[in-house]
Amino acid sequence: MTLFSCHALERRDGHRTLLGPLDLNIAQGRLTAILGHNGSGKSTLLKALAGQERPDGGRIDFMGRPIGGWSGRELARRLAWLPQSPALAPGMTLRGLVALGRFPWHGLLGRRSARDREACDEALALTGTTALADRLVDTLSGGERQRGWIAMLLAQGAEVLLLDEPVSALDIAHQVEVMELLANLNRRRGLSVIMVLHDLNLAMAWCDEAIALRGGRLAAHCPIADLHDPALLHRLYGLEMETVTWRGSRLVMPSRLLGPGAAAE
């Protein structure tokens, strides 16, 4: 099933075009990376898909309907969005943060039901944060906090997660932890995950496909394995890039960083 269809999508800032015109179809059930250099339109595209920003031209369909035709609550029950810098939660426990994900189901003043509590408990368990539930969010490590935000999205009950650079502020250990969590949610629960990433090798290790942008235009929409093409990488990043084999894994690196011990393919 097609999850999103973009038809001549454009986003502008005054006379400057930030994105598009862009035609794009994104399938359901995939782990999709949005890639490109800084300023290429990655976050702009993600916000448009999330319904956070209206297109200046063209349209976006979500599950076969114009995204503007969904009510806010109806959309939030199907689609969850995590910005690059989520709002702070001073004085709030992780359990309280996760409970905010149930807002689309009972509103701001609605009474929490047994189903709400079950959804929150399940989200905490899925993200491995049950033991942290009564900790204040601002006392958690970066990796713990990010898993907590993802737990909030899971409690929301959405089938689609849109994440803007979910690992960019984390150390490598927590990056791997979060990517493994997202991959497991995709593979085992069928969640569609679309995320902006900067690290090509993280994308290649866990994602199914890539949406690559260059100057706000679609440069490639392909299986993740196609990113091993040096010509495509040069077009995206303006650098000579090569795929190298290291301990049986294929990695992408700028050619200028390769030493004599690296085995380029």
Short mmCIF file of C-alpha atoms in Angstrom, two decimals:
data_model
loop_
_atom_site.label_atom_id
_atom_site.label_comp_id
_atom_site.label_asym_id
_atom_site.label_seq_id
_atom_site.Cartn_x
_atom_site.Cartn_y
_atom_site.Cartn_z
CA MET A 1 0.00 0.00 0.00
CA THR A 2 1.17 3.54 -0.75
CA LEU A 3 1.60 5.49 2.47
CA PHE A 4 2.38 8.95 1.09
CA SER A 5 2.02 10.33 -2.42
CA CYS A 6 3.54 13.72 -3.18
CA HIS A 7 2.41 15.41 -6.39
CA ALA A 8 4.45 18.45 -7.56
CA LEU A 9 5.09 19.23 -3.87
CA GLU A 10 6.72 22.60 -3.19
CA ARG A 11 7.73 24.53 -0.08
CA ARG A 12 8.94 28.10 -0.42
CA ASP A 13 10.31 30.83 1.82
CA GLY A 14 9.41 34.03 0.05
CA HIS A 15 10.98 33.82 -3.39
CA ARG A 16 13.34 31.02 -2.35
CA THR A 17 12.33 27.41 -3.05
CA LEU A 18 13.15 25.12 -0.13
CA LEU A 19 11.74 21.93 -1.60
CA GLY A 20 10.51 20.69 -4.95
CA PRO A 21 8.70 20.53 -7.17
CA LEU A 22 8.79 16.92 -6.07
CA ASP A 23 6.87 13.77 -7.04
CA LEU A 24 7.29 10.90 -4.63
CA ASN A 25 5.52 7.73 -3.46
CA ILE A 26 6.46 6.09 -0.16
CA ALA A 27 5.32 2.54 0.53
CA GLN A 28 3.90 1.29 3.81
CA GLY A 29 5.86 -0.94 6.17
CA ARG A 30 9.35 0.24 5.25
CA LEU A 31 12.23 1.72 7.22
CA THR A 32 13.05 4.76 5.09
CA ALA A 33 15.94 7.20 5.45
CA ILE A 34 15.76 10.77 4.13
CA LEU A 35 19.33 11.73 3.24
CA GLY A 36 21.20 14.70 1.82
CA HIS A 37 23.57 17.51 2.71
CA ASN A 38 22.63 20.31 5.12
CA GLY A 39 20.00 22.54 3.59
CA SER A 40 18.86 19.96 1.06
CA GLY A 41 15.26 20.00 2.31
CA LYS A 42 15.21 16.87 4.50
CA SER A 43 13.46 18.36 7.53
CA THR A 44 11.20 20.44 5.29
CA LEU A 45 9.99 17.28 3.56
CA LEU A 46 9.45 15.46 6.86
CA LYS A 47 7.42 18.35 8.32
CA ALA A 48 5.27 18.44 5.20
CA LEU A 49 4.63 14.69 5.44
CA ALA A 50 3.72 15.12 9.11
CA GLY A 51 1.21 17.84 8.29
CA GLN A 52 3.23 20.34 10.31
CA GLU A 53 3.68 22.66 7.32
CA ARG A 54 1.31 23.23 4.42
CA PRO A 55 2.67 22.88 0.90
CA ASP A 56 3.02 26.08 -1.12
CA GLY A 57 2.37 24.08 -4.26
CA GLY A 58 1.16 20.61 -5.18
CA ARG A 59 -0.32 18.23 -2.64
CA ILE A 60 0.36 15.33 -0.31
CA ASP A 61 -1.94 12.32 0.02
CA PHE A 62 -1.72 10.17 3.14
CA MET A 63 -3.24 6.70 2.84
CA GLY A 64 -5.09 7.78 -0.28
CA ARG A 65 -6.57 11.00 1.15
CA PRO A 66 -5.29 14.59 0.95
CA ILE A 67 -3.42 15.19 4.17
CA GLY A 68 -5.31 18.43 4.71
CA GLY A 69 -8.55 16.44 4.71
CA TRP A 70 -7.66 14.62 7.92
CA SER A 71 -8.70 16.16 11.24
CA GLY A 72 -5.85 16.77 13.67
CA ARG A 73 -6.98 14.04 16.06
CA GLU A 74 -7.69 11.56 13.27
CA LEU A 75 -4.25 12.14 11.77
CA ALA A 76 -2.54 11.82 15.16
CA ARG A 77 -4.10 8.38 15.64
CA ARG A 78 -2.35 7.18 12.49
CA LEU A 79 0.83 9.23 12.32
CA ALA A 80 3.30 10.32 15.01
CA TRP A 81 5.99 12.98 14.54
CA LEU A 82 9.11 13.61 16.62
CA PRO A 83 10.94 16.87 15.84
CA GLN A 84 14.70 17.23 15.97
CA SER A 85 14.57 19.09 19.30
CA PRO A 86 11.49 17.98 21.27
CA ALA A 87 10.12 20.36 23.88
CA LEU A 88 11.62 20.07 27.33
CA ALA A 89 9.63 18.31 30.04
CA PRO A 90 10.79 19.89 33.32
CA GLY A 91 9.43 18.23 36.43
CA MET A 92 7.73 15.46 34.43
CA THR A 93 8.34 11.77 34.96
CA LEU A 94 8.90 9.50 32.00
CA ARG A 95 5.57 7.82 32.72
CA GLY A 96 3.88 11.22 32.51
CA LEU A 97 5.63 11.99 29.24
CA VAL A 98 4.56 8.69 27.71
CA ALA A 99 0.98 9.30 28.85
CA LEU A 100 0.89 12.45 26.70
CA GLY A 101 0.86 10.13 23.71
CA ARG A 102 -2.73 9.15 24.57
CA PHE A 103 -4.02 12.69 23.94
CA PRO A 104 -5.52 11.87 20.49
CA TRP A 105 -7.70 9.20 22.11
CA HIS A 106 -9.23 11.06 25.07
CA GLY A 107 -8.40 14.75 24.64
CA LEU A 108 -6.77 17.07 27.14
CA LEU A 109 -9.33 16.74 29.93
CA GLY A 110 -10.56 13.23 29.24
CA ARG A 111 -10.28 10.59 31.92
CA ARG A 112 -7.59 7.97 31.34
CA SER A 113 -8.99 4.51 30.76
CA ALA A 114 -7.58 1.07 31.42
CA ARG A 115 -6.70 0.95 27.70
CA ASP A 116 -4.65 4.14 28.07
CA ARG A 117 -2.70 2.64 30.96
CA GLU A 118 -2.14 -0.59 29.04
CA ALA A 119 -0.89 1.32 26.00
CA CYS A 120 1.59 3.27 28.12
CA ASP A 121 2.84 0.17 29.92
CA GLU A 122 3.28 -1.62 26.60
CA ALA A 123 5.18 1.33 25.11
CA LEU A 124 7.53 1.46 28.09
CA ALA A 125 8.16 -2.29 27.81
CA LEU A 126 8.79 -2.15 24.04
CA THR A 127 11.39 0.58 24.46
CA GLY A 128 13.06 -1.00 27.49
CA THR A 129 12.23 1.97 29.71
CA THR A 130 9.87 0.41 32.28
CA ALA A 131 12.51 0.69 35.02
CA LEU A 132 12.88 4.40 34.22
CA ALA A 133 9.16 5.20 34.32
CA ASP A 134 9.24 7.11 37.61
CA ARG A 135 12.44 9.01 36.84
CA LEU A 136 12.28 12.68 35.89
CA VAL A 137 12.82 13.10 32.17
CA ASP A 138 15.49 15.76 32.64
CA THR A 139 17.60 13.35 34.73
CA LEU A 140 17.79 10.73 31.97
CA SER A 141 20.73 10.26 29.64
CA GLY A 142 20.37 11.27 26.00
CA GLY A 143 19.76 7.70 24.88
CA GLU A 144 17.25 7.01 27.66
CA ARG A 145 15.41 10.23 26.90
CA GLN A 146 15.21 9.42 23.19
CA ARG A 147 13.79 5.98 23.92
CA GLY A 148 11.29 7.72 26.19
CA TRP A 149 10.14 10.02 23.39
CA ILE A 150 9.76 7.00 21.11
CA ALA A 151 7.71 5.32 23.86
CA MET A 152 5.41 8.35 23.83
CA LEU A 153 4.93 7.90 20.07
CA LEU A 154 4.16 4.20 20.56
CA ALA A 155 1.60 4.99 23.26
CA GLN A 156 -0.04 7.24 20.69
CA GLY A 157 -0.94 4.08 18.79
CA ALA A 158 0.17 5.43 15.41
CA GLU A 159 1.13 3.13 12.54
CA VAL A 160 3.64 5.60 11.10
CA LEU A 161 6.61 7.22 12.86
CA LEU A 162 8.23 10.33 11.37
CA LEU A 163 11.51 11.15 13.12
CA ASP A 164 13.76 14.15 12.47
CA GLU A 165 17.38 13.19 13.16
CA PRO A 166 16.54 10.82 16.04
CA VAL A 167 20.18 9.88 16.70
CA SER A 168 22.15 13.01 15.80
CA ALA A 169 22.76 14.15 19.40
CA LEU A 170 23.68 10.68 20.72
CA ASP A 171 26.99 8.92 21.14
CA ILE A 172 27.65 5.92 18.92
CA ALA A 173 26.47 3.35 21.48
CA HIS A 174 23.12 5.08 21.92
CA GLN A 175 22.82 5.63 18.17
CA VAL A 176 23.06 1.89 17.63
CA GLU A 177 20.61 1.27 20.48
CA VAL A 178 17.98 3.59 19.01
CA MET A 179 18.45 2.29 15.44
CA GLU A 180 18.06 -1.30 16.65
CA LEU A 181 14.90 -0.31 18.53
CA LEU A 182 13.39 1.31 15.42
CA ALA A 183 14.35 -1.65 13.23
CA ASN A 184 12.73 -4.07 15.68
CA LEU A 185 9.53 -2.01 15.79
CA ASN A 186 9.45 -2.04 12.01
CA ARG A 187 10.21 -5.74 11.55
CA ARG A 188 8.20 -7.17 14.44
CA ARG A 189 5.24 -4.78 14.67
CA GLY A 190 5.01 -3.58 11.08
CA LEU A 191 5.40 0.08 11.90
CA SER A 192 6.39 2.33 9.01
CA VAL A 193 9.35 4.49 10.00
CA ILE A 194 10.56 7.49 8.00
CA MET A 195 13.50 9.39 9.44
CA VAL A 196 16.01 12.06 8.57
CA LEU A 197 19.56 10.76 8.99
CA HIS A 198 23.00 12.26 8.45
CA ASP A 199 25.07 9.12 8.91
CA LEU A 200 25.13 7.12 5.68
CA ASN A 201 26.47 4.01 7.34
CA LEU A 202 23.72 3.93 9.95
CA ALA A 203 21.18 4.23 7.15
CA MET A 204 22.82 1.44 5.17
CA ALA A 205 22.98 -0.87 8.19
CA TRP A 206 19.30 -0.62 9.18
CA CYS A 207 17.11 1.01 6.53
CA ASP A 208 15.30 -0.53 3.56
CA GLU A 209 15.27 2.43 1.24
CA ALA A 210 16.58 5.95 0.79
CA ILE A 211 15.02 9.21 -0.28
CA ALA A 212 17.98 11.37 -1.28
CA LEU A 213 17.60 15.13 -1.74
CA ARG A 214 19.92 17.63 -3.36
CA GLY A 215 19.09 21.33 -3.33
CA GLY A 216 15.46 20.59 -2.47
CA ARG A 217 14.98 18.26 -5.42
CA LEU A 218 14.69 14.49 -5.46
CA ALA A 219 18.09 13.07 -6.41
CA ALA A 220 17.23 9.41 -5.81
CA HIS A 221 14.56 7.17 -4.33
CA CYS A 222 16.03 3.71 -4.22
CA PRO A 223 16.78 0.56 -2.23
CA ILE A 224 19.39 1.35 0.39
CA ALA A 225 21.96 -0.91 -1.32
CA ASP A 226 22.00 1.45 -4.33
CA LEU A 227 23.75 4.06 -2.19
CA HIS A 228 26.97 2.14 -2.70
CA ASP A 229 27.12 3.81 -6.12
CA PRO A 230 30.03 6.32 -5.98
CA ALA A 231 28.50 8.45 -8.74
CA LEU A 232 25.26 8.89 -6.79
CA LEU A 233 27.11 9.74 -3.59
CA HIS A 234 29.23 12.30 -5.40
CA ARG A 235 26.07 13.88 -6.82
CA LEU A 236 24.54 14.06 -3.34
CA TYR A 237 27.46 15.26 -1.27
CA GLY A 238 29.97 16.70 -3.75
CA LEU A 239 32.67 14.35 -2.48
CA GLU A 240 34.44 11.40 -4.00
CA MET A 241 33.13 8.46 -1.96
CA GLU A 242 34.01 4.78 -1.99
CA THR A 243 32.61 1.61 -0.51
CA VAL A 244 35.13 -0.26 1.61
CA THR A 245 35.02 -3.69 3.20
CA TRP A 246 36.02 -3.87 6.84
CA ARG A 247 35.61 -7.08 8.85
CA GLY A 248 33.01 -8.29 6.40
CA SER A 249 30.89 -5.11 6.48
CA ARG A 250 30.47 -2.62 3.65
CA LEU A 251 31.02 0.99 4.68
CA VAL A 252 30.99 4.25 2.74
CA MET A 253 33.81 6.74 3.30
CA PRO A 254 35.21 9.83 1.58
CA SER A 255 38.03 8.74 -0.71
CA ARG A 256 40.44 11.24 0.84
CA LEU A 257 40.13 9.48 4.24
CA LEU A 258 40.98 6.02 2.98
CA GLY A 259 44.31 4.69 4.17
CA PRO A 260 46.44 2.01 2.56
CA GLY A 261 44.84 -0.76 4.65
CA ALA A 262 41.28 -0.17 3.44
CA ALA A 263 39.95 -2.47 0.76
CA ALA A 264 37.92 -0.39 -1.68
CA GLU A 265 35.40 -2.27 -3.79
#
